[in-house]
Each structure stands twice: as C-alpha cells, then as structure tokens.
PDB file of N, CA, C and O in Angstrom:
ATOM      1  N   MET A   1       8.225  79.734  26.807  1.00 88.00           N
ATOM      2  CA  MET A   1       9.032  79.213  25.503  1.00 88.00           C
ATOM      3  C   MET A   1      10.623  78.925  25.936  1.00 88.00           C
ATOM      4  O   MET A   1      11.084  79.772  26.422  1.00 88.00           O
ATOM      5  N   THR A   2      11.013  77.811  25.483  1.00 91.00           N
ATOM      6  CA  THR A   2      12.095  77.495  25.741  1.00 91.00           C
ATOM      7  C   THR A   2      13.148  77.553  24.583  1.00 91.00           C
ATOM      8  O   THR A   2      12.649  77.349  23.371  1.00 91.00           O
ATOM      9  N   LYS A   3      14.180  78.308  24.633  1.00 93.00           N
ATOM     10  CA  LYS A   3      15.152  78.380  23.392  1.00 93.00           C
ATOM     11  C   LYS A   3      16.372  77.339  23.285  1.00 93.00           C
ATOM     12  O   LYS A   3      16.799  76.967  24.605  1.00 93.00           O
ATOM     13  N   ILE A   4      16.234  76.729  22.147  1.00 91.00           N
ATOM     14  CA  ILE A   4      17.350  75.704  22.054  1.00 91.00           C
ATOM     15  C   ILE A   4      18.337  76.247  21.168  1.00 91.00           C
ATOM     16  O   ILE A   4      18.179  76.778  20.127  1.00 91.00           O
ATOM     17  N   LYS A   5      19.665  76.563  21.869  1.00 92.00           N
ATOM     18  CA  LYS A   5      20.733  76.847  20.819  1.00 92.00           C
ATOM     19  C   LYS A   5      21.387  76.018  20.079  1.00 92.00           C
ATOM     20  O   LYS A   5      21.790  74.764  20.624  1.00 92.00           O
ATOM     21  N   ILE A   6      21.738  76.294  18.878  1.00 92.00           N
ATOM     22  CA  ILE A   6      22.518  75.480  18.143  1.00 92.00           C
ATOM     23  C   ILE A   6      23.560  76.390  17.559  1.00 92.00           C
ATOM     24  O   ILE A   6      23.682  77.291  17.584  1.00 92.00           O
ATOM     25  N   ASN A   7      24.776  75.540  17.064  1.00 93.00           N
ATOM     26  CA  ASN A   7      26.027  76.471  16.433  1.00 93.00           C
ATOM     27  C   ASN A   7      26.348  75.753  15.114  1.00 93.00           C
ATOM     28  O   ASN A   7      27.434  76.013  14.582  1.00 93.00           O
ATOM     29  N   THR A   8      25.229  75.412  14.489  1.00 94.00           N
ATOM     30  CA  THR A   8      25.355  74.875  12.905  1.00 94.00           C
ATOM     31  C   THR A   8      24.087  75.468  12.326  1.00 94.00           C
ATOM     32  O   THR A   8      23.392  76.036  12.942  1.00 94.00           O
ATOM     33  N   GLU A   9      24.233  75.498  11.059  1.00 95.00           N
ATOM     34  CA  GLU A   9      23.108  76.067  10.160  1.00 95.00           C
ATOM     35  C   GLU A   9      21.730  75.582  10.592  1.00 95.00           C
ATOM     36  O   GLU A   9      20.778  76.325  10.533  1.00 95.00           O
ATOM     37  N   TYR A  10      21.700  74.280  10.683  1.00 96.00           N
ATOM     38  CA  TYR A  10      20.342  73.810  11.096  1.00 96.00           C
ATOM     39  C   TYR A  10      20.639  72.456  11.747  1.00 96.00           C
ATOM     40  O   TYR A  10      21.725  71.734  12.137  1.00 96.00           O
ATOM     41  N   ILE A  11      19.466  71.930  12.281  1.00 95.00           N
ATOM     42  CA  ILE A  11      19.705  70.689  13.264  1.00 95.00           C
ATOM     43  C   ILE A  11      18.417  69.965  12.804  1.00 95.00           C
ATOM     44  O   ILE A  11      17.241  70.476  12.495  1.00 95.00           O
ATOM     45  N   THR A  12      18.430  68.623  12.769  1.00 94.00           N
ATOM     46  CA  THR A  12      17.416  67.614  12.277  1.00 94.00           C
ATOM     47  C   THR A  12      16.134  67.490  13.411  1.00 94.00           C
ATOM     48  O   THR A  12      16.796  67.803  14.703  1.00 94.00           O
ATOM     49  N   LEU A  13      15.229  67.337  13.177  1.00 93.00           N
ATOM     50  CA  LEU A  13      14.044  67.159  14.475  1.00 93.00           C
ATOM     51  C   LEU A  13      14.492  66.144  15.371  1.00 93.00           C
ATOM     52  O   LEU A  13      14.461  66.329  16.479  1.00 93.00           O
ATOM     53  N   GLY A  14      15.100  64.985  14.806  1.00 91.00           N
ATOM     54  CA  GLY A  14      15.332  63.875  15.517  1.00 91.00           C
ATOM     55  C   GLY A  14      16.578  64.404  16.597  1.00 91.00           C
ATOM     56  O   GLY A  14      16.482  63.966  17.878  1.00 91.00           O
ATOM     57  N   GLN A  15      17.450  65.225  16.024  1.00 92.00           N
ATOM     58  CA  GLN A  15      18.616  65.621  16.676  1.00 92.00           C
ATOM     59  C   GLN A  15      18.174  66.600  17.610  1.00 92.00           C
ATOM     60  O   GLN A  15      18.623  66.599  18.908  1.00 92.00           O
ATOM     61  N   PHE A  16      17.275  67.282  17.494  1.00 93.00           N
ATOM     62  CA  PHE A  16      16.641  68.196  18.127  1.00 93.00           C
ATOM     63  C   PHE A  16      16.089  67.686  19.507  1.00 93.00           C
ATOM     64  O   PHE A  16      16.364  68.198  20.672  1.00 93.00           O
ATOM     65  N   LEU A  17      15.262  66.647  19.336  1.00 93.00           N
ATOM     66  CA  LEU A  17      14.677  65.911  20.339  1.00 93.00           C
ATOM     67  C   LEU A  17      15.597  65.634  21.395  1.00 93.00           C
ATOM     68  O   LEU A  17      15.489  65.667  22.585  1.00 93.00           O
ATOM     69  N   LYS A  18      16.752  65.004  20.980  1.00 92.00           N
ATOM     70  CA  LYS A  18      17.912  64.464  21.816  1.00 92.00           C
ATOM     71  C   LYS A  18      18.517  65.756  22.538  1.00 92.00           C
ATOM     72  O   LYS A  18      18.787  65.943  23.772  1.00 92.00           O
ATOM     73  N   PHE A  19      19.019  66.543  21.539  1.00 88.00           N
ATOM     74  CA  PHE A  19      19.513  67.882  22.177  1.00 88.00           C
ATOM     75  C   PHE A  19      18.907  68.591  23.447  1.00 88.00           C
ATOM     76  O   PHE A  19      19.353  69.252  24.153  1.00 88.00           O
ATOM     77  N   ALA A  20      17.494  68.653  23.017  1.00 89.00           N
ATOM     78  CA  ALA A  20      16.628  69.248  24.201  1.00 89.00           C
ATOM     79  C   ALA A  20      16.249  68.476  25.267  1.00 89.00           C
ATOM     80  O   ALA A  20      15.350  68.812  25.933  1.00 89.00           O
ATOM     81  N   ASN A  21      16.954  67.380  25.239  1.00 90.00           N
ATOM     82  CA  ASN A  21      16.596  66.257  26.473  1.00 90.00           C
ATOM     83  C   ASN A  21      15.264  65.714  26.377  1.00 90.00           C
ATOM     84  O   ASN A  21      14.829  65.412  27.652  1.00 90.00           O
ATOM     85  N   ILE A  22      14.544  65.743  25.230  1.00 91.00           N
ATOM     86  CA  ILE A  22      13.171  65.195  25.412  1.00 91.00           C
ATOM     87  C   ILE A  22      13.196  63.595  25.062  1.00 91.00           C
ATOM     88  O   ILE A  22      12.335  62.920  25.840  1.00 91.00           O
ATOM     89  N   ILE A  23      14.322  63.074  24.480  1.00 91.00           N
ATOM     90  CA  ILE A  23      14.472  61.697  24.309  1.00 91.00           C
ATOM     91  C   ILE A  23      15.838  61.597  24.823  1.00 91.00           C
ATOM     92  O   ILE A  23      16.897  62.408  24.699  1.00 91.00           O
ATOM     93  N   SER A  24      16.383  60.316  25.086  1.00 89.00           N
ATOM     94  CA  SER A  24      17.658  60.124  25.700  1.00 89.00           C
ATOM     95  C   SER A  24      18.707  59.600  24.474  1.00 89.00           C
ATOM     96  O   SER A  24      19.787  59.723  24.784  1.00 89.00           O
ATOM     97  N   ASN A  25      18.102  58.764  23.531  1.00 84.00           N
ATOM     98  CA  ASN A  25      19.001  58.455  22.359  1.00 84.00           C
ATOM     99  C   ASN A  25      18.076  58.544  21.063  1.00 84.00           C
ATOM    100  O   ASN A  25      16.946  58.657  20.846  1.00 84.00           O
ATOM    101  N   GLY A  26      18.870  58.507  19.866  1.00 79.00           N
ATOM    102  CA  GLY A  26      18.463  58.837  18.551  1.00 79.00           C
ATOM    103  C   GLY A  26      17.393  57.637  18.138  1.00 79.00           C
ATOM    104  O   GLY A  26      16.481  57.860  17.446  1.00 79.00           O
ATOM    105  N   SER A  27      17.469  56.438  18.836  1.00 84.00           N
ATOM    106  CA  SER A  27      16.525  55.444  18.250  1.00 84.00           C
ATOM    107  C   SER A  27      15.338  55.540  18.860  1.00 84.00           C
ATOM    108  O   SER A  27      14.278  54.907  18.364  1.00 84.00           O
ATOM    109  N   GLU A  28      15.098  56.369  19.852  1.00 88.00           N
ATOM    110  CA  GLU A  28      13.700  56.870  20.389  1.00 88.00           C
ATOM    111  C   GLU A  28      12.838  57.532  19.525  1.00 88.00           C
ATOM    112  O   GLU A  28      11.574  57.798  19.743  1.00 88.00           O
ATOM    113  N   ALA A  29      13.477  58.561  18.543  1.00 88.00           N
ATOM    114  CA  ALA A  29      12.998  59.509  17.833  1.00 88.00           C
ATOM    115  C   ALA A  29      11.663  58.940  17.146  1.00 88.00           C
ATOM    116  O   ALA A  29      10.712  59.671  17.131  1.00 88.00           O
ATOM    117  N   LYS A  30      11.865  58.072  16.213  1.00 87.00           N
ATOM    118  CA  LYS A  30      10.799  57.517  15.350  1.00 87.00           C
ATOM    119  C   LYS A  30       9.615  57.267  16.204  1.00 87.00           C
ATOM    120  O   LYS A  30       8.386  57.862  15.795  1.00 87.00           O
ATOM    121  N   PHE A  31       9.562  56.595  17.324  1.00 91.00           N
ATOM    122  CA  PHE A  31       8.356  56.166  18.070  1.00 91.00           C
ATOM    123  C   PHE A  31       7.829  57.399  18.830  1.00 91.00           C
ATOM    124  O   PHE A  31       6.721  57.413  18.791  1.00 91.00           O
ATOM    125  N   PHE A  32       8.817  58.286  19.322  1.00 92.00           N
ATOM    126  CA  PHE A  32       8.364  59.742  19.933  1.00 92.00           C
ATOM    127  C   PHE A  32       7.653  60.432  18.817  1.00 92.00           C
ATOM    128  O   PHE A  32       6.529  60.806  19.249  1.00 92.00           O
ATOM    129  N   LEU A  33       7.820  60.429  17.732  1.00 91.00           N
ATOM    130  CA  LEU A  33       7.232  61.204  16.580  1.00 91.00           C
ATOM    131  C   LEU A  33       5.648  60.743  16.204  1.00 91.00           C
ATOM    132  O   LEU A  33       4.884  61.691  16.095  1.00 91.00           O
ATOM    133  N   LEU A  34       5.648  59.415  16.436  1.00 91.00           N
ATOM    134  CA  LEU A  34       4.505  58.766  16.266  1.00 91.00           C
ATOM    135  C   LEU A  34       3.553  58.920  17.294  1.00 91.00           C
ATOM    136  O   LEU A  34       2.185  58.939  17.182  1.00 91.00           O
ATOM    137  N   GLU A  35       4.002  58.962  18.619  1.00 93.00           N
ATOM    138  CA  GLU A  35       3.142  59.156  19.602  1.00 93.00           C
ATOM    139  C   GLU A  35       2.971  60.239  20.245  1.00 93.00           C
ATOM    140  O   GLU A  35       2.044  60.394  21.047  1.00 93.00           O
ATOM    141  N   ASN A  36       3.375  61.468  19.682  1.00 93.00           N
ATOM    142  CA  ASN A  36       3.194  62.816  20.329  1.00 93.00           C
ATOM    143  C   ASN A  36       2.770  63.682  19.151  1.00 93.00           C
ATOM    144  O   ASN A  36       3.007  63.504  17.799  1.00 93.00           O
ATOM    145  N   LYS A  37       2.132  64.787  19.552  1.00 92.00           N
ATOM    146  CA  LYS A  37       1.879  65.843  18.559  1.00 92.00           C
ATOM    147  C   LYS A  37       2.765  66.897  18.461  1.00 92.00           C
ATOM    148  O   LYS A  37       3.120  67.497  19.400  1.00 92.00           O
ATOM    149  N   ILE A  38       3.360  66.996  17.423  1.00 94.00           N
ATOM    150  CA  ILE A  38       4.454  67.886  17.046  1.00 94.00           C
ATOM    151  C   ILE A  38       4.293  68.902  15.783  1.00 94.00           C
ATOM    152  O   ILE A  38       3.948  68.228  14.725  1.00 94.00           O
ATOM    153  N   PHE A  39       4.467  70.053  16.200  1.00 96.00           N
ATOM    154  CA  PHE A  39       4.352  70.914  14.957  1.00 96.00           C
ATOM    155  C   PHE A  39       5.271  71.875  14.868  1.00 96.00           C
ATOM    156  O   PHE A  39       6.187  72.300  15.725  1.00 96.00           O
ATOM    157  N   VAL A  40       6.110  72.003  13.518  1.00 96.00           N
ATOM    158  CA  VAL A  40       7.144  72.955  13.112  1.00 96.00           C
ATOM    159  C   VAL A  40       6.534  74.108  12.388  1.00 96.00           C
ATOM    160  O   VAL A  40       6.142  73.953  11.408  1.00 96.00           O
ATOM    161  N   ASN A  41       6.571  75.272  12.985  1.00 96.00           N
ATOM    162  CA  ASN A  41       6.181  76.326  12.469  1.00 96.00           C
ATOM    163  C   ASN A  41       4.698  76.384  12.179  1.00 96.00           C
ATOM    164  O   ASN A  41       4.239  76.844  11.152  1.00 96.00           O
ATOM    165  N   GLY A  42       3.878  75.677  13.015  1.00 95.00           N
ATOM    166  CA  GLY A  42       2.392  75.478  12.801  1.00 95.00           C
ATOM    167  C   GLY A  42       1.944  74.472  12.037  1.00 95.00           C
ATOM    168  O   GLY A  42       0.913  74.361  11.884  1.00 95.00           O
ATOM    169  N   GLU A  43       3.048  73.533  11.280  1.00 96.00           N
ATOM    170  CA  GLU A  43       2.630  72.545  10.494  1.00 96.00           C
ATOM    171  C   GLU A  43       2.858  71.388  11.060  1.00 96.00           C
ATOM    172  O   GLU A  43       3.919  70.980  11.717  1.00 96.00           O
ATOM    173  N   LYS A  44       2.126  70.375  11.128  1.00 95.00           N
ATOM    174  CA  LYS A  44       2.214  68.905  11.779  1.00 95.00           C
ATOM    175  C   LYS A  44       3.371  68.401  11.208  1.00 95.00           C
ATOM    176  O   LYS A  44       3.488  68.449   9.994  1.00 95.00           O
ATOM    177  N   GLU A  45       4.302  67.779  11.916  1.00 93.00           N
ATOM    178  CA  GLU A  45       5.484  67.264  11.410  1.00 93.00           C
ATOM    179  C   GLU A  45       5.806  65.882  12.218  1.00 93.00           C
ATOM    180  O   GLU A  45       5.616  65.982  13.278  1.00 93.00           O
ATOM    181  N   ASN A  46       6.174  64.765  11.394  1.00 90.00           N
ATOM    182  CA  ASN A  46       6.469  63.470  11.881  1.00 90.00           C
ATOM    183  C   ASN A  46       7.854  63.106  11.025  1.00 90.00           C
ATOM    184  O   ASN A  46       8.070  61.865  11.558  1.00 90.00           O
ATOM    185  N   ARG A  47       8.489  63.698  10.402  1.00 91.00           N
ATOM    186  CA  ARG A  47       9.749  63.353  10.058  1.00 91.00           C
ATOM    187  C   ARG A  47      10.932  63.719  10.818  1.00 91.00           C
ATOM    188  O   ARG A  47      11.194  64.822  11.205  1.00 91.00           O
ATOM    189  N   ARG A  48      11.867  62.794  11.471  1.00 90.00           N
ATOM    190  CA  ARG A  48      12.635  62.929  12.158  1.00 90.00           C
ATOM    191  C   ARG A  48      14.036  63.685  11.349  1.00 90.00           C
ATOM    192  O   ARG A  48      14.771  64.242  12.015  1.00 90.00           O
ATOM    193  N   GLY A  49      14.016  63.539  10.000  1.00 93.00           N
ATOM    194  CA  GLY A  49      15.080  64.456   9.263  1.00 93.00           C
ATOM    195  C   GLY A  49      14.566  65.674   8.943  1.00 93.00           C
ATOM    196  O   GLY A  49      15.556  66.396   8.178  1.00 93.00           O
ATOM    197  N   LYS A  50      13.543  66.149   9.345  1.00 95.00           N
ATOM    198  CA  LYS A  50      12.996  67.623   8.881  1.00 95.00           C
ATOM    199  C   LYS A  50      14.072  68.522   9.486  1.00 95.00           C
ATOM    200  O   LYS A  50      14.686  68.479  10.697  1.00 95.00           O
ATOM    201  N   LYS A  51      14.645  69.534   8.666  1.00 97.00           N
ATOM    202  CA  LYS A  51      15.660  70.282   8.838  1.00 97.00           C
ATOM    203  C   LYS A  51      14.837  71.610   9.935  1.00 97.00           C
ATOM    204  O   LYS A  51      14.160  72.330   9.316  1.00 97.00           O
ATOM    205  N   LEU A  52      15.713  72.029  10.801  1.00 96.00           N
ATOM    206  CA  LEU A  52      14.965  72.845  11.683  1.00 96.00           C
ATOM    207  C   LEU A  52      16.215  74.068  11.824  1.00 96.00           C
ATOM    208  O   LEU A  52      17.387  73.940  11.950  1.00 96.00           O
ATOM    209  N   TYR A  53      15.492  75.242  11.259  1.00 97.00           N
ATOM    210  CA  TYR A  53      16.875  76.603  11.024  1.00 97.00           C
ATOM    211  C   TYR A  53      16.444  77.488  12.252  1.00 97.00           C
ATOM    212  O   TYR A  53      15.531  77.587  12.985  1.00 97.00           O
ATOM    213  N   ASP A  54      17.582  78.410  12.351  1.00 95.00           N
ATOM    214  CA  ASP A  54      17.275  79.493  13.320  1.00 95.00           C
ATOM    215  C   ASP A  54      16.065  80.175  13.315  1.00 95.00           C
ATOM    216  O   ASP A  54      15.587  80.425  12.090  1.00 95.00           O
ATOM    217  N   GLY A  55      15.112  80.314  14.291  1.00 95.00           N
ATOM    218  CA  GLY A  55      13.895  81.165  14.444  1.00 95.00           C
ATOM    219  C   GLY A  55      12.897  80.200  14.378  1.00 95.00           C
ATOM    220  O   GLY A  55      11.848  80.534  14.569  1.00 95.00           O
ATOM    221  N   TYR A  56      13.014  78.938  13.859  1.00 97.00           N
ATOM    222  CA  TYR A  56      11.851  77.872  13.915  1.00 97.00           C
ATOM    223  C   TYR A  56      11.348  77.715  15.178  1.00 97.00           C
ATOM    224  O   TYR A  56      12.014  77.495  16.282  1.00 97.00           O
ATOM    225  N   LEU A  57       9.933  77.653  15.131  1.00 97.00           N
ATOM    226  CA  LEU A  57       9.230  77.416  16.352  1.00 97.00           C
ATOM    227  C   LEU A  57       8.903  75.895  16.321  1.00 97.00           C
ATOM    228  O   LEU A  57       8.155  75.328  15.309  1.00 97.00           O
ATOM    229  N   VAL A  58       9.052  75.265  17.542  1.00 96.00           N
ATOM    230  CA  VAL A  58       8.673  73.705  17.608  1.00 96.00           C
ATOM    231  C   VAL A  58       7.739  73.632  18.599  1.00 96.00           C
ATOM    232  O   VAL A  58       8.115  73.916  19.836  1.00 96.00           O
ATOM    233  N   LYS A  59       6.712  73.008  18.424  1.00 96.00           N
ATOM    234  CA  LYS A  59       5.503  72.765  19.775  1.00 96.00           C
ATOM    235  C   LYS A  59       5.280  71.365  19.674  1.00 96.00           C
ATOM    236  O   LYS A  59       5.086  70.543  18.695  1.00 96.00           O
ATOM    237  N   ILE A  60       5.733  70.930  20.905  1.00 93.00           N
ATOM    238  CA  ILE A  60       5.596  69.290  21.250  1.00 93.00           C
ATOM    239  C   ILE A  60       4.611  69.342  22.195  1.00 93.00           C
ATOM    240  O   ILE A  60       4.772  69.694  23.443  1.00 93.00           O
ATOM    241  N   ASN A  61       3.364  68.644  22.029  1.00 89.00           N
ATOM    242  CA  ASN A  61       2.328  68.457  22.863  1.00 89.00           C
ATOM    243  C   ASN A  61       1.869  69.936  23.513  1.00 89.00           C
ATOM    244  O   ASN A  61       1.641  70.815  22.597  1.00 89.00           O
ATOM    245  N   GLU A  62       2.126  70.368  24.567  1.00 88.00           N
ATOM    246  CA  GLU A  62       1.843  71.378  25.139  1.00 88.00           C
ATOM    247  C   GLU A  62       3.252  72.351  25.472  1.00 88.00           C
ATOM    248  O   GLU A  62       3.146  73.659  25.687  1.00 88.00           O
ATOM    249  N   ASN A  63       4.414  71.832  25.135  1.00 92.00           N
ATOM    250  CA  ASN A  63       5.538  72.636  25.271  1.00 92.00           C
ATOM    251  C   ASN A  63       6.108  73.328  23.943  1.00 92.00           C
ATOM    252  O   ASN A  63       5.882  72.668  22.761  1.00 92.00           O
ATOM    253  N   GLU A  64       6.466  74.601  23.985  1.00 95.00           N
ATOM    254  CA  GLU A  64       6.919  75.372  22.861  1.00 95.00           C
ATOM    255  C   GLU A  64       8.524  75.718  22.955  1.00 95.00           C
ATOM    256  O   GLU A  64       9.138  75.883  24.209  1.00 95.00           O
ATOM    257  N   PHE A  65       9.175  75.511  21.720  1.00 95.00           N
ATOM    258  CA  PHE A  65      10.452  75.770  21.738  1.00 95.00           C
ATOM    259  C   PHE A  65      10.868  76.605  20.478  1.00 95.00           C
ATOM    260  O   PHE A  65      10.275  76.463  19.530  1.00 95.00           O
ATOM    261  N   GLN A  66      11.980  77.257  20.742  1.00 96.00           N
ATOM    262  CA  GLN A  66      12.473  78.090  19.483  1.00 96.00           C
ATOM    263  C   GLN A  66      13.874  77.660  19.236  1.00 96.00           C
ATOM    264  O   GLN A  66      14.836  77.714  20.371  1.00 96.00           O
ATOM    265  N   VAL A  67      14.240  77.399  18.025  1.00 95.00           N
ATOM    266  CA  VAL A  67      15.703  77.090  17.731  1.00 95.00           C
ATOM    267  C   VAL A  67      16.437  78.375  17.546  1.00 95.00           C
ATOM    268  O   VAL A  67      15.807  79.340  16.736  1.00 95.00           O
ATOM    269  N   GLN A  68      17.647  78.418  18.052  1.00 94.00           N
ATOM    270  CA  GLN A  68      18.284  79.994  18.169  1.00 94.00           C
ATOM    271  C   GLN A  68      19.565  79.511  17.638  1.00 94.00           C
ATOM    272  O   GLN A  68      20.209  78.875  18.547  1.00 94.00           O
ATOM    273  N   LYS A  69      20.254  80.275  16.672  1.00 90.00           N
ATOM    274  CA  LYS A  69      21.583  80.200  16.305  1.00 90.00           C
ATOM    275  C   LYS A  69      22.394  80.879  17.373  1.00 90.00           C
ATOM    276  O   LYS A  69      22.244  82.033  17.346  1.00 90.00           O
ATOM    277  N   GLU A  70      23.674  80.217  17.721  1.00 88.00           N
ATOM    278  CA  GLU A  70      24.491  80.869  18.535  1.00 88.00           C
ATOM    279  C   GLU A  70      25.355  82.149  17.591  1.00 88.00           C
ATOM    280  O   GLU A  70      25.739  81.931  16.713  1.00 88.00           O
TER     281      GLU A  70
END
C-alpha cells in the first residue's frame, strides 16, 4: 500500500490522481475515472470531486493507496 501525504484537510479524487502521478494533468481525470475501477473505502467511485480525507483508502485497479495528512 502506498501512502499519499497531503497537507490540507482533504483532497479531491481528481487532485489525488494527479498528486499520486497516476495522471499527468487534471483534464485526464474524467476519462481515467470512466475507464478504471476505482474504490474509495470499499465503495465504487467515479466522481472526480469526491473529497478524500485523512485515512481514506483508495483502490485503483489492483493498486492500493492511503491518504495521510502530514
């Protein structure tokens, strides 16, 4: 599991994808969400504006990430 550190209260899923180097820019987020299986805390998610808080678990295809506040 990869830990992604943030220094704000939350990060949106679209920002998370960019911050974790999964996509190169924000405009790719919409298409990436449509073409991949993404789960946030075990629930399927496809909204790029979904807020991710400290401790949230994100699973993208077979990769797992945890949001961690610094």
